[in-house]
XYZ file of C-alpha atoms in Angstrom:
495
model
C 117.718 28.924 59.468
C 115.531 28.884 56.191
C 113.226 31.108 56.994
C 113.875 35.267 56.922
C 114.447 36.533 60.067
C 114.620 40.104 60.780
C 115.370 41.976 63.388
C 112.253 44.875 64.695
C 113.891 47.876 66.136
C 110.940 47.552 68.438
C 110.766 44.746 69.976
C 113.591 44.453 70.104
C 114.230 40.841 69.340
C 114.740 38.791 66.575
C 111.213 37.614 64.549
C 109.898 35.097 61.403
C 109.452 37.795 59.227
C 105.978 36.682 57.542
C 104.562 39.239 55.426
C 100.365 41.331 55.504
C 99.962 39.917 52.055
C 101.237 36.802 50.958
C 104.575 37.361 48.351
C 104.250 41.030 48.866
C 106.090 43.612 50.336
C 105.537 47.171 51.416
C 108.593 48.929 52.535
C 109.150 52.385 53.225
C 112.201 53.414 54.359
C 113.278 57.691 54.560
C 114.678 59.651 51.898
C 117.059 62.677 52.239
C 117.030 66.117 52.498
C 117.336 67.786 49.420
C 118.753 71.033 51.024
C 122.572 69.841 49.964
C 124.493 67.572 48.352
C 124.377 64.133 49.497
C 126.767 62.865 51.683
C 128.893 59.786 53.243
C 126.391 59.460 55.829
C 123.232 58.803 52.810
C 125.304 55.844 52.328
C 125.304 53.613 54.659
C 121.230 52.651 54.536
C 120.626 53.208 50.935
C 122.835 50.978 49.950
C 121.783 48.474 53.937
C 117.949 48.645 52.476
C 119.318 48.645 48.722
C 119.978 45.139 49.131
C 117.944 44.189 51.809
C 115.986 45.608 48.227
C 117.564 42.802 46.441
C 117.101 39.707 48.624
C 113.648 40.083 49.123
C 112.805 40.002 45.106
C 115.071 37.510 45.703
C 113.211 35.212 48.082
C 110.028 35.352 45.181
C 108.649 38.958 47.036
C 107.482 41.374 45.415
C 108.700 43.919 47.205
C 106.878 47.695 47.124
C 110.234 49.882 47.828
C 109.052 53.022 49.038
C 111.990 55.755 49.560
C 110.907 59.333 49.580
C 112.539 62.662 49.118
C 111.978 65.713 51.443
C 111.537 68.836 50.239
C 109.895 70.501 52.718
C 108.611 71.502 56.131
C 112.602 69.865 57.837
C 112.925 72.331 59.850
C 115.096 72.088 63.271
C 112.742 73.145 66.248
C 115.905 73.075 68.017
C 117.884 77.224 68.744
C 115.753 78.308 66.256
C 111.559 78.738 65.293
C 111.397 76.770 62.751
C 113.868 76.877 60.484
C 113.362 75.609 57.098
C 116.993 73.829 55.778
C 115.062 74.554 52.024
C 114.051 77.135 51.927
C 117.650 78.836 54.049
C 119.900 77.245 51.723
C 118.042 78.226 48.929
C 118.535 82.094 50.032
C 122.387 80.785 50.697
C 122.286 79.619 47.214
C 120.122 82.608 45.579
C 118.346 80.026 44.386
C 114.605 79.296 43.432
C 113.779 76.108 46.177
C 112.730 74.163 43.948
C 115.473 74.720 40.981
C 117.397 73.534 44.714
C 115.547 71.417 45.605
C 116.135 70.105 42.236
C 120.217 70.356 41.632
C 120.657 68.401 45.656
C 117.867 65.601 43.869
C 119.947 65.363 40.804
C 123.922 64.426 43.089
C 121.430 62.167 44.978
C 120.125 59.655 42.371
C 123.571 60.511 40.157
C 125.830 58.667 43.928
C 122.312 55.985 44.332
C 123.533 55.047 40.563
C 127.605 54.677 41.072
C 126.498 52.870 44.095
C 124.519 50.110 42.049
C 121.164 51.165 44.081
C 118.068 49.417 42.368
C 116.088 53.503 42.312
C 112.638 52.621 44.643
C 109.566 51.608 43.178
C 108.323 55.107 44.284
C 110.058 57.477 45.067
C 107.490 60.160 46.375
C 108.394 64.183 47.614
C 106.989 66.069 50.247
C 106.296 68.961 48.883
C 103.689 67.354 45.727
C 101.922 65.108 49.402
C 100.610 68.296 51.066
C 96.970 68.482 50.255
C 96.964 64.310 52.060
C 99.775 65.837 54.799
C 96.546 68.231 55.943
C 93.847 65.518 56.317
C 95.940 64.173 58.312
C 96.219 66.463 60.338
C 92.945 67.422 60.032
C 91.971 63.403 60.800
C 94.894 63.753 64.621
C 92.556 67.302 65.761
C 88.997 66.005 64.859
C 90.053 62.827 67.341
C 91.317 65.315 69.771
C 95.275 64.473 68.886
C 96.293 68.223 67.470
C 95.845 71.657 68.481
C 95.988 74.726 66.822
C 97.787 77.215 67.950
C 98.702 81.193 66.496
C 98.211 79.044 62.408
C 100.544 76.019 64.068
C 99.884 72.755 64.754
C 101.081 70.505 67.106
C 100.407 66.699 68.018
C 99.297 66.351 72.123
C 101.692 63.799 72.518
C 100.903 63.452 76.893
C 97.559 62.755 76.163
C 98.539 59.760 73.204
C 101.024 58.473 75.814
C 97.856 57.718 78.010
C 97.035 54.860 76.564
C 99.938 54.095 74.230
C 103.422 52.604 74.879
C 105.467 56.415 73.570
C 108.879 56.238 73.668
C 108.748 52.357 72.993
C 109.908 52.265 69.658
C 113.624 54.579 71.299
C 113.402 53.162 74.354
C 113.212 56.848 76.224
C 110.257 57.546 78.803
C 108.355 60.134 78.283
C 108.122 61.544 81.837
C 112.172 62.008 81.841
C 111.990 63.587 78.515
C 109.671 66.257 80.362
C 112.570 66.675 82.330
C 115.604 66.589 79.812
C 114.136 68.774 77.675
C 115.682 72.341 77.168
C 113.938 75.603 77.011
C 113.787 76.944 73.313
C 111.871 78.729 71.535
C 108.341 78.362 70.138
C 108.305 76.288 73.078
C 105.478 78.615 75.309
C 102.635 77.956 72.063
C 102.987 74.095 72.852
C 101.125 72.346 75.540
C 103.743 70.384 76.788
C 107.606 70.723 75.572
C 107.844 67.465 74.224
C 104.810 68.066 71.124
C 106.140 67.806 67.368
C 105.240 70.395 65.443
C 102.476 69.318 62.530
C 102.190 72.160 60.047
C 103.585 75.594 61.364
C 102.435 78.896 61.130
C 105.109 80.628 58.493
C 106.710 83.867 58.813
C 106.703 87.390 56.022
C 109.975 85.614 54.610
C 109.454 82.444 54.482
C 109.543 81.407 50.575
C 107.890 77.936 50.195
C 104.164 77.853 51.933
C 100.777 76.826 51.326
C 97.302 77.008 52.756
C 95.765 75.588 55.818
C 93.182 75.769 57.383
C 94.861 77.128 59.741
C 96.787 79.968 57.144
C 99.180 79.770 54.756
C 102.166 78.053 57.191
C 104.406 74.715 55.751
C 104.185 71.544 57.444
C 106.927 69.234 59.209
C 109.355 66.266 59.259
C 107.434 63.928 60.194
C 103.835 63.791 58.996
C 104.666 63.662 55.597
C 106.647 60.267 56.474
C 103.325 58.987 57.304
C 100.994 60.651 55.013
C 103.342 59.336 52.043
C 102.820 55.944 53.203
C 99.224 55.293 53.683
C 99.175 55.670 50.820
C 101.232 54.387 48.727
C 102.003 50.956 51.582
C 98.365 51.932 53.699
C 97.114 52.034 57.024
C 99.607 48.961 58.260
C 103.062 47.332 56.448
C 105.488 45.045 56.220
C 109.387 46.947 56.985
C 109.800 50.467 58.122
C 113.811 51.046 57.631
C 115.520 53.866 58.040
C 119.397 55.519 60.416
C 119.037 54.050 64.053
C 119.149 57.999 64.557
C 115.711 58.563 63.252
C 113.815 56.682 66.118
C 113.513 59.660 67.936
C 111.915 61.877 67.368
C 111.284 61.278 63.768
C 109.666 57.401 64.069
C 107.970 57.872 67.277
C 105.913 60.267 66.273
C 105.773 58.695 62.675
C 103.958 55.438 64.663
C 101.926 58.312 66.991
C 100.874 60.243 64.432
C 99.779 56.923 62.282
C 97.784 54.857 65.056
C 95.376 57.561 65.583
C 94.619 57.941 62.453
C 94.606 54.804 61.051
C 93.493 52.811 64.381
C 96.829 50.177 63.729
C 100.017 50.284 64.456
C 101.843 51.115 60.710
C 105.034 49.354 60.918
C 104.992 45.237 61.378
C 108.849 44.881 61.277
C 111.470 48.562 61.947
C 114.356 47.569 61.242
C 117.553 50.755 61.736
C 120.981 50.946 60.152
C 123.824 52.346 62.752
C 125.831 54.585 62.918
C 129.146 55.642 61.338
C 131.895 57.400 62.242
C 134.338 59.381 60.629
C 138.428 58.300 61.337
C 137.258 57.618 64.740
C 134.899 60.888 65.510
C 130.843 61.665 64.746
C 130.089 62.724 61.984
C 129.882 67.274 62.221
C 130.041 70.282 61.052
C 131.923 70.730 64.030
C 134.291 68.502 63.363
C 134.387 69.691 59.901
C 134.569 66.029 59.038
C 130.825 65.491 56.302
C 132.653 64.066 53.377
C 130.143 64.775 50.822
C 130.176 61.961 47.733
C 131.816 63.820 45.570
C 134.464 64.531 47.494
C 134.298 60.987 49.296
C 134.428 59.959 45.201
C 137.787 61.713 44.597
C 139.642 61.721 47.582
C 139.433 65.875 48.182
C 139.144 65.915 51.635
C 140.942 66.756 54.722
C 139.898 63.532 55.894
C 140.474 61.797 53.016
C 144.386 59.563 51.928
C 142.844 59.143 48.265
C 139.158 58.517 47.066
C 137.414 55.735 47.066
C 135.381 54.309 44.302
C 132.245 53.158 45.256
C 132.393 50.190 45.249
C 134.788 50.053 47.731
C 132.879 51.830 49.374
C 129.887 49.588 49.269
C 132.063 45.810 49.806
C 133.413 47.997 52.938
C 129.496 48.711 54.175
C 128.753 44.891 53.316
C 130.946 43.885 54.930
C 129.959 44.997 58.533
C 126.368 43.475 60.225
C 124.050 46.887 59.212
C 123.534 47.216 63.133
C 126.602 47.254 64.015
C 128.908 50.343 64.408
C 131.581 51.429 61.711
C 134.408 53.532 61.263
C 135.299 55.524 58.354
C 138.979 55.193 58.912
C 141.283 55.062 55.609
C 143.065 51.914 56.652
C 139.689 50.679 57.233
C 138.647 51.163 53.415
C 142.860 50.719 51.861
C 141.714 47.316 53.054
C 137.733 46.860 51.534
C 139.600 47.686 48.594
C 142.210 45.328 48.320
C 139.386 42.896 49.493
C 137.432 43.644 46.255
C 140.069 43.280 44.027
C 140.975 39.902 45.422
C 137.390 38.685 45.335
C 136.512 40.756 42.131
C 139.922 39.213 39.583
C 138.588 35.103 41.569
C 135.224 35.906 40.642
C 135.242 37.975 36.918
C 137.856 34.754 36.148
C 135.406 32.408 37.033
C 132.907 33.951 35.410
C 134.862 33.464 31.696
C 136.166 30.008 32.799
C 134.695 26.853 30.977
C 133.425 24.648 31.658
C 135.527 21.665 34.290
C 135.540 18.572 34.522
C 133.382 15.248 33.979
C 131.076 13.877 35.957
C 133.478 11.994 38.674
C 135.053 14.608 41.027
C 138.356 13.555 41.174
C 138.455 14.860 44.652
C 135.033 14.928 46.731
C 136.699 16.404 50.520
C 136.696 19.577 48.467
C 133.676 19.480 45.985
C 131.949 18.744 49.533
C 133.616 21.943 50.860
C 132.274 24.262 47.897
C 128.658 23.483 47.576
C 128.132 23.854 51.235
C 129.784 27.182 51.264
C 127.475 28.320 48.732
C 124.749 26.583 51.020
C 125.582 28.341 54.106
C 124.796 31.638 51.695
C 121.099 31.360 52.028
C 121.289 30.926 56.281
C 123.445 33.759 57.027
C 121.510 36.054 54.605
C 118.464 35.044 56.034
C 119.654 35.286 59.637
C 118.610 39.327 59.748
C 121.094 39.602 56.494
C 124.341 38.655 57.184
C 125.925 40.122 54.522
C 129.542 39.927 56.295
C 129.796 36.265 57.598
C 128.225 35.440 53.475
C 131.735 37.613 52.485
C 133.855 35.192 54.775
C 132.844 31.979 52.913
C 132.679 33.600 49.771
C 137.167 34.178 51.168
C 136.849 31.201 51.590
C 135.896 29.903 48.108
C 138.195 31.741 46.721
C 141.979 30.152 46.857
C 139.259 27.449 45.093
C 138.925 29.845 42.363
C 142.540 31.108 41.668
C 143.548 27.298 42.627
C 141.464 26.911 39.412
C 143.070 29.370 37.794
C 146.415 28.800 37.983
C 145.968 24.789 37.639
C 147.075 23.911 42.006
C 144.463 22.432 42.045
C 143.422 20.358 38.525
C 140.983 21.187 36.791
C 138.565 17.869 37.433
C 138.523 18.341 41.054
C 135.623 19.924 40.467
C 132.652 18.394 38.913
C 131.290 20.037 35.812
C 127.814 20.204 37.348
C 129.746 21.254 41.057
C 131.769 24.027 38.805
C 128.826 24.809 37.390
C 127.315 25.579 40.551
C 129.725 27.162 42.043
C 129.716 29.791 38.636
C 126.210 30.550 39.036
C 125.641 31.238 42.898
C 129.200 33.551 42.909
C 127.074 35.810 39.754
C 123.345 35.234 42.255
C 124.913 36.047 45.119
C 127.891 39.011 43.684
C 126.253 41.257 41.166
C 121.879 40.143 42.301
C 122.101 40.491 45.054
C 124.955 42.756 46.974
C 124.858 44.649 43.350
C 128.723 44.700 43.167
C 130.072 44.961 39.818
C 134.007 44.744 38.639
C 135.491 48.874 37.686
C 138.422 49.791 35.863
C 140.748 50.817 38.608
C 143.413 51.726 35.696
C 141.178 53.881 34.778
C 139.407 55.707 37.088
C 142.937 56.652 38.718
C 143.906 57.865 35.838
C 140.940 60.079 35.174
C 141.258 61.297 38.611
C 145.672 62.510 37.682
C 144.383 63.921 34.572
C 140.899 66.073 37.234
C 143.883 66.911 39.436
C 146.187 68.320 36.724
C 143.351 70.510 35.521
C 142.427 71.936 38.925
C 145.547 72.820 39.061
C 145.762 75.215 36.416
C 142.510 76.231 36.599
C 143.479 77.014 40.074
C 146.833 78.880 39.222
C 144.258 80.399 36.013
C 141.714 81.961 39.561
C 145.708 83.401 40.525
C 146.525 84.896 38.089
C 142.443 86.814 37.267
C 143.364 84.497 34.039
C 139.326 84.152 34.207
C 138.828 83.980 30.145
C 141.553 80.301 30.869
C 139.400 79.674 34.208
C 136.019 79.826 31.858
C 137.266 77.671 29.226
C 138.583 74.755 31.671
C 135.380 74.475 33.938
C 133.161 74.678 30.155
C 134.703 72.407 28.252
C 135.394 69.790 30.759
C 130.565 70.751 31.106
C 130.504 69.889 27.440
C 131.836 66.422 28.126
C 129.716 65.779 30.967
C 131.974 66.202 33.965
C 131.227 69.497 36.600
C 133.494 71.808 38.520
C 132.218 72.733 41.989
C 133.849 75.290 43.953
C 133.920 75.549 46.533
C 133.659 78.188 49.720
C 137.562 77.322 51.589
C 139.030 77.496 47.729
C 138.828 74.307 46.703
C 137.356 72.327 44.037
C 135.472 68.991 43.121
C 134.346 67.211 40.021
C 131.504 65.134 38.560
């Protein structure tokens, strides 16, 4: 397969990728809601679309990668009326909302840098695009697909479904949705239970609020992505990515809003990574298994037997196709850790090794095997980003590299040309496309050990009400760039 083929979630089929503008790709990926610290659920989509971004760039495309920051308006309509995550958390942490947003945006960026993710081309925020969201809502009202009630505005899903295939992306049927939607607070304002909020009137206690034609309020969740994608990528663009959990209602709503406003379906290829589980269970607060990325890197969580480095996690994600489920179990992570170590040790030796061989290979069969394996990388990747198959081919090359290293394979077995090709292709795929980089496991292990000693000393000081020693440990660590964080359960984590 020489051309790139992508599985389109909308058509449920692999399709040959052809960009809207030759040589250019517009890609939008739903970013985090920065109401709290990034967790393991954030690792998979952003690592996935990082290697998609890297591979498209490798193919020669100029990629505009837009990934938003949701810093307002991501409220849940189920369970309680228009609860804004940012406002609620700001009250709990006694911070200004934008102070809280900055804190968790910084932590998110730090985590992405640990994973070696390339920053997006544009990272717009919801609060920075209130005007564009209001304009889009006004257009939806003008076209008769949205209506205002008591200062809130809702999208009329039933009307949209009369002429459009609402539910196609997520595989849902609107009549079934009407029957199964629970009676929730605020439903009495809507014409239909399936209608979703574009704008919510702000109650008196709500902190984040903006003026609008309908009174003071704040935007809904779905409208921000439609507004920002349209602004930076146009009325139609190539790829929209995100987790499978966003198909409904978020992406389904995006399609409806954007199609009406822009008179065209917004996205050519919908890509969704599958979900993760933690030791066989869905990640969720009720299971007490939401693992923050700082906890993952430090090992400070009951579900973790040890700390796992950012590159181990990245490698673990690369080992499984993005559309397959992925279980973050300790046994699997530790196996990935060993696999990564084996690959990187061979890779690092290869990059430092002097040129070997001459014009004629001593082992023609081995020479051909190496060439065939290297050539297979692109074919696997062009088949819907088959990273797992590329890694499997790499591991067939590891014994060859180790054989040359240990002199079990003669240096003249490969021609100088093929040896140089092996060095160059492995560098391209390991570093540039897969984004893996070497880590000093020993140094990390020592640092984690030292930190655990300091955390234990600080816990003892706090237990004795020795606040001077407790504060001194925290402040001196902060001075060298290490932040200690006190958890509600009495535990401590560090970044």
